[in-house]
Coordinates of C-alpha atoms in Angstrom, one line a residue:
Chain A
M18 CA -45.7 212.9 49.8
T19 CA -44.5 211.8 46.4
A20 CA -40.9 212.8 45.5
T21 CA -40.0 212.7 41.9
T22 CA -36.6 212.6 40.4
T23 CA -35.0 212.6 37.0
T24 CA -32.9 209.6 35.9
E25 CA -29.8 211.9 35.9
T26 CA -30.4 212.7 39.5
A27 CA -30.9 209.0 40.2
R28 CA -27.5 208.2 38.7
T29 CA -25.6 210.7 40.8
T30 CA -27.5 211.0 44.1
G31 CA -29.1 207.6 44.7
M32 CA -29.5 206.2 48.1
S33 CA -28.0 203.0 49.6
A34 CA -30.0 199.9 48.6
K35 CA -29.4 198.6 52.1
D36 CA -30.8 201.7 53.7
A37 CA -33.8 201.7 51.4
L38 CA -34.5 198.0 52.2
A39 CA -34.1 198.7 55.9
A40 CA -36.8 201.3 55.6
V41 CA -39.1 198.8 53.9
H42 CA -38.3 196.2 56.6
A43 CA -39.2 198.7 59.3
A44 CA -42.4 199.8 57.6
R45 CA -43.9 196.4 56.6
G46 CA -46.9 195.1 58.5
A47 CA -46.8 191.9 60.4
R48 CA -49.0 190.2 57.9
D49 CA -47.3 191.6 54.8
I50 CA -45.5 189.3 52.3
V51 CA -42.2 190.5 51.0
I52 CA -40.7 189.0 47.9
T53 CA -37.1 189.9 47.1
T54 CA -34.9 189.1 44.2
M55 CA -31.4 189.9 42.9
T56 CA -29.6 192.8 44.7
P57 CA -32.6 193.5 47.0
A58 CA -32.6 189.8 47.9
R59 CA -28.9 189.8 48.8
D60 CA -29.3 192.8 51.1
W61 CA -32.7 191.8 52.5
M62 CA -31.1 188.6 53.9
L63 CA -28.9 190.8 56.1
L64 CA -32.0 191.9 57.9
P65 CA -33.9 189.8 60.5
P66 CA -36.1 187.3 58.6
T67 CA -39.8 186.6 59.0
P68 CA -41.8 183.5 57.8
L69 CA -43.5 185.8 55.3
D70 CA -40.3 186.6 53.4
L71 CA -40.0 184.9 50.1
V72 CA -36.5 185.2 48.9
F73 CA -36.8 184.6 45.2
V74 CA -33.5 182.9 44.7
P75 CA -33.1 181.0 42.5
S76 CA -35.3 183.1 40.3
A77 CA -36.7 183.0 36.9
M78 CA -35.9 185.9 34.5
G79 CA -37.8 188.9 35.9
G80 CA -40.5 186.8 37.5
A81 CA -40.8 188.4 40.9
P82 CA -43.6 190.8 40.1
S83 CA -45.6 188.0 38.4
M84 CA -45.2 185.8 41.4
G85 CA -46.2 188.7 43.5
L86 CA -49.3 189.2 41.4
G87 CA -50.3 185.6 42.0
L88 CA -49.8 185.9 45.7
A89 CA -51.7 189.1 45.8
L90 CA -54.7 187.6 44.1
A91 CA -54.6 184.5 46.2
Q92 CA -54.2 186.4 49.5
P93 CA -56.3 189.6 49.0
N94 CA -56.3 190.3 52.7
R95 CA -52.5 190.6 52.8
R96 CA -50.3 193.2 51.3
V97 CA -47.6 191.8 48.9
I98 CA -44.4 193.9 48.5
V99 CA -42.1 193.0 45.7
C100 CA -38.5 194.3 45.8
N101 CA -37.2 194.0 42.3
G102 CA -34.1 195.2 40.4
D103 CA -34.2 197.4 37.3
G104 CA -32.6 194.7 35.2
S105 CA -35.2 192.2 36.3
M106 CA -38.0 194.7 35.7
L107 CA -36.8 195.2 32.1
M108 CA -37.1 191.4 31.6
N109 CA -40.8 191.5 32.5
L110 CA -42.2 194.9 31.7
G111 CA -45.4 193.3 30.6
S112 CA -46.1 192.3 34.2
L113 CA -46.8 195.9 35.0
V114 CA -49.7 195.8 32.5
S115 CA -50.9 192.4 33.9
I116 CA -50.8 193.8 37.5
V117 CA -53.0 196.8 36.6
N118 CA -55.3 194.7 34.5
A119 CA -55.9 192.3 37.4
R120 CA -56.6 195.2 39.8
A121 CA -54.3 193.9 42.4
T122 CA -54.9 196.6 44.9
N123 CA -52.8 194.9 47.6
L124 CA -49.6 194.7 45.5
V125 CA -46.6 197.1 45.8
V126 CA -43.8 196.8 43.3
I127 CA -40.6 198.5 44.4
V128 CA -37.8 198.8 41.7
F129 CA -34.3 199.4 42.9
V130 CA -32.8 201.4 40.0
N131 CA -29.0 201.2 40.0
G132 CA -28.5 201.1 36.2
T133 CA -26.5 197.9 36.3
Y134 CA -26.7 194.1 36.4
E135 CA -24.9 194.3 39.7
V136 CA -25.0 190.6 40.5
T137 CA -23.2 189.7 37.3
G138 CA -20.5 192.2 37.6
S139 CA -22.2 195.6 37.1
Q140 CA -22.6 195.6 33.4
P141 CA -25.0 198.4 32.4
V142 CA -28.6 197.5 31.8
P143 CA -30.1 198.6 28.5
G144 CA -31.3 202.2 28.9
A145 CA -29.3 202.9 32.0
G146 CA -29.6 206.6 32.8
V147 CA -32.4 207.0 30.3
V148 CA -35.3 204.8 31.2
D149 CA -37.9 206.4 33.6
Y150 CA -39.4 203.5 35.4
A151 CA -42.1 205.6 37.1
A152 CA -43.2 206.8 33.7
L153 CA -43.3 203.3 32.4
A154 CA -45.5 202.3 35.4
R155 CA -47.8 205.3 34.8
A156 CA -48.1 204.4 31.1
A157 CA -49.0 200.8 32.1
G158 CA -51.9 202.2 34.1
F159 CA -50.6 202.4 37.7
E160 CA -52.2 205.3 39.4
S161 CA -50.1 205.2 42.6
V162 CA -46.6 205.9 41.4
H163 CA -43.7 207.2 43.4
A164 CA -40.0 207.9 42.8
Y165 CA -37.3 208.7 45.3
A166 CA -33.6 209.4 45.2
S167 CA -33.3 210.6 48.8
I168 CA -33.2 208.1 51.7
E169 CA -34.6 210.7 54.0
E170 CA -37.7 211.3 51.9
W171 CA -38.1 207.5 51.4
R172 CA -37.9 206.9 55.1
S173 CA -40.4 209.6 55.7
D174 CA -42.9 208.3 53.2
V175 CA -42.5 204.6 53.0
R176 CA -45.1 203.6 55.5
H177 CA -47.8 205.7 53.8
V178 CA -46.7 204.7 50.3
I179 CA -46.9 200.9 50.9
G180 CA -50.0 201.2 53.1
A181 CA -52.1 203.1 50.5
P182 CA -54.5 201.3 48.1
G183 CA -52.6 200.0 45.0
P184 CA -51.4 198.6 42.9
T185 CA -48.5 200.8 43.8
F186 CA -45.2 201.3 42.0
V187 CA -42.1 202.8 43.5
S188 CA -38.9 203.6 41.8
L189 CA -35.9 204.0 44.1
A190 CA -32.7 205.4 42.7
V191 CA -29.9 203.5 44.5
E192 CA -26.2 203.6 44.2
P193 CA -24.6 200.5 42.5
V194 CA -22.2 198.6 44.6
H195 CA -19.5 197.1 42.5
G196 CA -17.7 193.9 43.2
Q197 CA -20.3 192.3 45.4
P198 CA -21.4 188.7 44.8
G199 CA -25.0 187.9 43.8
P200 CA -27.5 186.7 46.3
K201 CA -27.0 183.1 47.6
S202 CA -30.0 180.9 48.0
P203 CA -30.9 180.7 51.7
G204 CA -31.7 177.1 51.4
P205 CA -33.5 174.5 49.2
A206 CA -36.3 176.3 47.4
R207 CA -38.8 173.5 47.8
E208 CA -38.4 173.4 51.5
R209 CA -38.7 177.2 51.7
A210 CA -41.8 177.1 49.6
R211 CA -43.4 174.6 52.0
R212 CA -42.6 176.6 55.0
F213 CA -43.8 179.8 53.4
M214 CA -47.2 178.1 52.6
E215 CA -47.4 177.0 56.2
A216 CA -46.8 180.5 57.4
L217 CA -49.6 181.8 55.3
D218 CA -51.9 179.2 56.8
A219 CA -50.9 180.1 60.3
Chain B
M23 CA -63.2 170.6 19.7
F24 CA -64.8 171.7 23.0
T25 CA -67.0 174.7 23.8
G26 CA -66.0 177.3 26.3
E27 CA -69.1 176.4 28.4
K28 CA -68.0 172.7 28.6
I29 CA -64.4 173.6 29.6
A30 CA -65.6 176.3 32.1
E31 CA -67.9 173.8 33.8
L32 CA -65.1 171.2 34.0
L33 CA -62.7 173.7 35.5
E34 CA -65.2 174.6 38.1
Q35 CA -65.8 171.0 38.9
L36 CA -62.0 170.5 39.3
G37 CA -61.9 173.4 41.8
V38 CA -59.8 175.6 39.6
T39 CA -59.8 179.1 41.1
H40 CA -57.8 181.0 38.6
V41 CA -57.1 180.5 34.9
V42 CA -53.9 182.3 33.9
T43 CA -53.9 182.7 30.2
V44 CA -52.6 184.1 26.9
P45 CA -55.1 183.2 24.2
D46 CA -54.9 181.6 20.8
S47 CA -57.7 181.2 18.3
T48 CA -58.9 178.0 20.0
I49 CA -58.5 178.5 23.7
G50 CA -59.2 182.2 23.4
R51 CA -62.8 181.4 22.6
W52 CA -63.2 180.0 26.0
Q53 CA -62.6 183.2 27.9
S54 CA -66.1 184.6 28.1
A55 CA -67.5 181.3 29.3
I56 CA -64.8 181.1 32.0
E57 CA -65.4 184.7 33.0
E58 CA -69.0 184.0 33.6
R59 CA -68.2 181.4 36.3
A60 CA -68.2 183.0 39.7
A61 CA -65.8 180.3 41.1
T62 CA -63.1 180.8 38.4
R63 CA -61.3 184.0 37.8
L64 CA -59.6 184.7 34.5
V65 CA -56.2 186.3 34.8
R66 CA -54.9 187.8 31.5
V67 CA -51.1 188.1 31.2
C68 CA -48.8 189.5 28.5
R69 CA -46.5 186.5 27.9
E70 CA -46.7 182.8 28.7
G71 CA -43.6 182.7 30.9
E72 CA -45.4 185.2 33.1
A73 CA -48.4 182.9 33.3
W74 CA -46.4 180.2 35.0
Q75 CA -45.0 182.7 37.6
V76 CA -48.4 184.1 38.3
A77 CA -49.7 180.6 38.7
A78 CA -46.8 179.9 41.1
G79 CA -47.7 182.8 43.3
L80 CA -51.4 181.7 43.2
Y81 CA -50.4 178.2 44.3
L82 CA -48.1 179.4 47.1
G83 CA -51.0 181.6 48.2
G84 CA -53.4 178.6 48.5
A85 CA -55.3 179.0 45.3
T86 CA -55.7 176.3 42.6
P87 CA -54.5 177.9 39.3
L88 CA -54.4 176.5 35.8
V89 CA -52.2 177.8 33.0
L90 CA -54.0 178.1 29.7
I91 CA -51.6 178.8 26.8
Q92 CA -50.6 177.7 23.3
C93 CA -47.6 175.5 22.6
T94 CA -45.7 178.4 21.1
G95 CA -46.0 180.0 24.5
L96 CA -44.8 176.8 26.2
L97 CA -41.6 177.1 24.1
E98 CA -41.0 180.6 25.5
S99 CA -41.8 179.6 29.1
G100 CA -38.8 177.4 29.8
D101 CA -37.1 179.4 32.5
A102 CA -40.4 180.1 34.3
I103 CA -41.2 176.4 34.2
R104 CA -37.8 175.4 35.5
N105 CA -38.1 177.8 38.4
A106 CA -41.7 177.2 39.4
I107 CA -41.9 173.4 38.9
H108 CA -38.4 172.2 39.4
D109 CA -36.7 174.8 41.8
F110 CA -39.8 175.5 44.0
G111 CA -41.4 172.2 43.3
L112 CA -44.9 173.5 42.6
P113 CA -47.2 171.0 40.9
L114 CA -48.7 173.4 38.4
F115 CA -51.1 172.2 35.7
A116 CA -51.7 173.5 32.2
I117 CA -53.9 173.1 29.2
I118 CA -51.7 173.7 26.2
G119 CA -53.1 174.2 22.7
Y120 CA -51.3 172.1 20.2
R121 CA -51.1 174.3 17.1
S122 CA -51.5 172.6 13.7
Y123 CA -51.9 169.1 15.1
L124 CA -55.1 168.5 13.2
N125 CA -54.5 170.6 10.2
Q126 CA -51.4 172.3 8.7
D127 CA -53.2 174.3 6.1
T128 CA -52.5 177.6 7.8
I129 CA -48.8 176.8 8.6
P130 CA -47.5 174.0 6.4
G131 CA -44.6 172.2 8.1
D132 CA -45.4 173.9 11.4
T133 CA -42.4 173.2 13.6
C134 CA -44.5 173.2 16.7
L135 CA -45.2 169.6 15.8
I136 CA -41.5 168.8 16.0
F137 CA -40.7 170.5 19.3
T138 CA -43.7 170.7 21.5
E139 CA -43.8 167.1 22.9
P140 CA -40.0 166.8 23.3
T141 CA -40.1 170.1 25.2
L142 CA -42.8 168.8 27.6
D143 CA -40.7 165.6 28.1
A144 CA -37.6 167.7 28.7
W145 CA -39.4 169.7 31.4
R146 CA -40.6 166.4 32.9
I147 CA -44.2 167.4 32.6
D148 CA -46.6 164.5 32.6
Y149 CA -49.0 165.2 29.7
R150 CA -51.9 163.6 27.9
L151 CA -52.6 164.3 24.2
V152 CA -56.3 165.0 23.6
S153 CA -57.0 164.9 19.9
E154 CA -60.7 164.0 19.6
P155 CA -63.9 164.9 21.4
A156 CA -64.3 161.5 22.9
Q157 CA -61.3 162.1 25.1
F158 CA -62.9 164.9 27.0
D159 CA -63.1 163.0 30.3
E160 CA -59.3 162.5 30.1
I161 CA -58.8 166.2 30.9
G162 CA -60.4 166.0 34.3
A163 CA -59.0 162.5 35.0
H164 CA -55.4 163.6 34.3
R165 CA -55.8 166.8 36.3
A166 CA -57.2 164.8 39.2
A167 CA -54.4 162.2 39.0
C168 CA -51.7 164.9 38.9
G169 CA -53.3 166.7 41.8
D170 CA -53.5 163.5 43.9
A171 CA -49.9 162.7 43.1
G172 CA -48.7 166.3 43.7
V173 CA -46.9 166.4 40.4
P174 CA -47.0 168.9 37.5
G175 CA -49.0 168.0 34.5
A176 CA -50.6 169.1 31.3
I177 CA -53.2 168.4 28.7
L178 CA -52.0 168.9 25.1
L179 CA -55.1 169.9 23.2
A180 CA -55.0 169.2 19.5
E181 CA -55.9 172.3 17.5
G182 CA -56.3 173.1 13.8
K183 CA -59.7 171.8 12.9
A184 CA -62.9 173.8 12.9

């Protein structure tokens, strides 16, 4: 069920981020909340939206897993899936510890590892090709940890992985896409926040 | 200045469901009393900017969070405050320990006293300074007023005196 990979493999044989997100999109439950930021946000917005999507654009530095933790604690009967970038994850590694400490069993953190700050022009992130995000998550106390470099394996496992009790951490090795713009806000954040809260009440 | 039991009781009365916190030597002493309250959950985070984002998620999810940090953590929280309060418009509320306000013996010339209040002003957070025990009721009153108005707010709690 769990595929593991080395970072070297991730650099050379990663999957398409768009394909990986499409697999998440297909596997999510109707009541699941999905938070996306940075490259995952840009590509998520190409897929059909739902009222329970929270496109975290504009974002705060690395804040998506923390916002996901808050949502998971406030909405314990929903699954919260956070699609994060590796650069963003590096900005808030402590959030992994906070998530485990809070026993957020309904939270899934998926990190799209492309080794670059893609939205700012594909500068390398610190530790590109060296950092093992799955190992970081294990060291933070995550017990449900998965790593994939193959889209076929990810497609095969995604429904089971995000449906299992968490907190869950997934590292996806994805190919960087150079020359693409960063995600554009899909509209005023205040209005989107209001509509999102209404959707949770519905 | 205030016991943990007194603060915990107040937070419960105010309907606070989650206290998201990084401790200091004053507010950290409140943790056990807060944890004893069934209605209020303590959420420990690793850094203060994270506290605001967790609180943002809690608020979006229908909870009533409170951020409990020291002013040094406020100074590192800027981007998270900007995003949660000003981008997403979430009326978050905080109690912020004001290091050295009552006593600078430990850190003479503590620059927290220079930068904390201008920082709150810069982030347009409506705050009240509580510097003596007689002001206890102002905490609940300001929290309620900010809640009614749907605006962010804070209590700046003077620290530094046993």
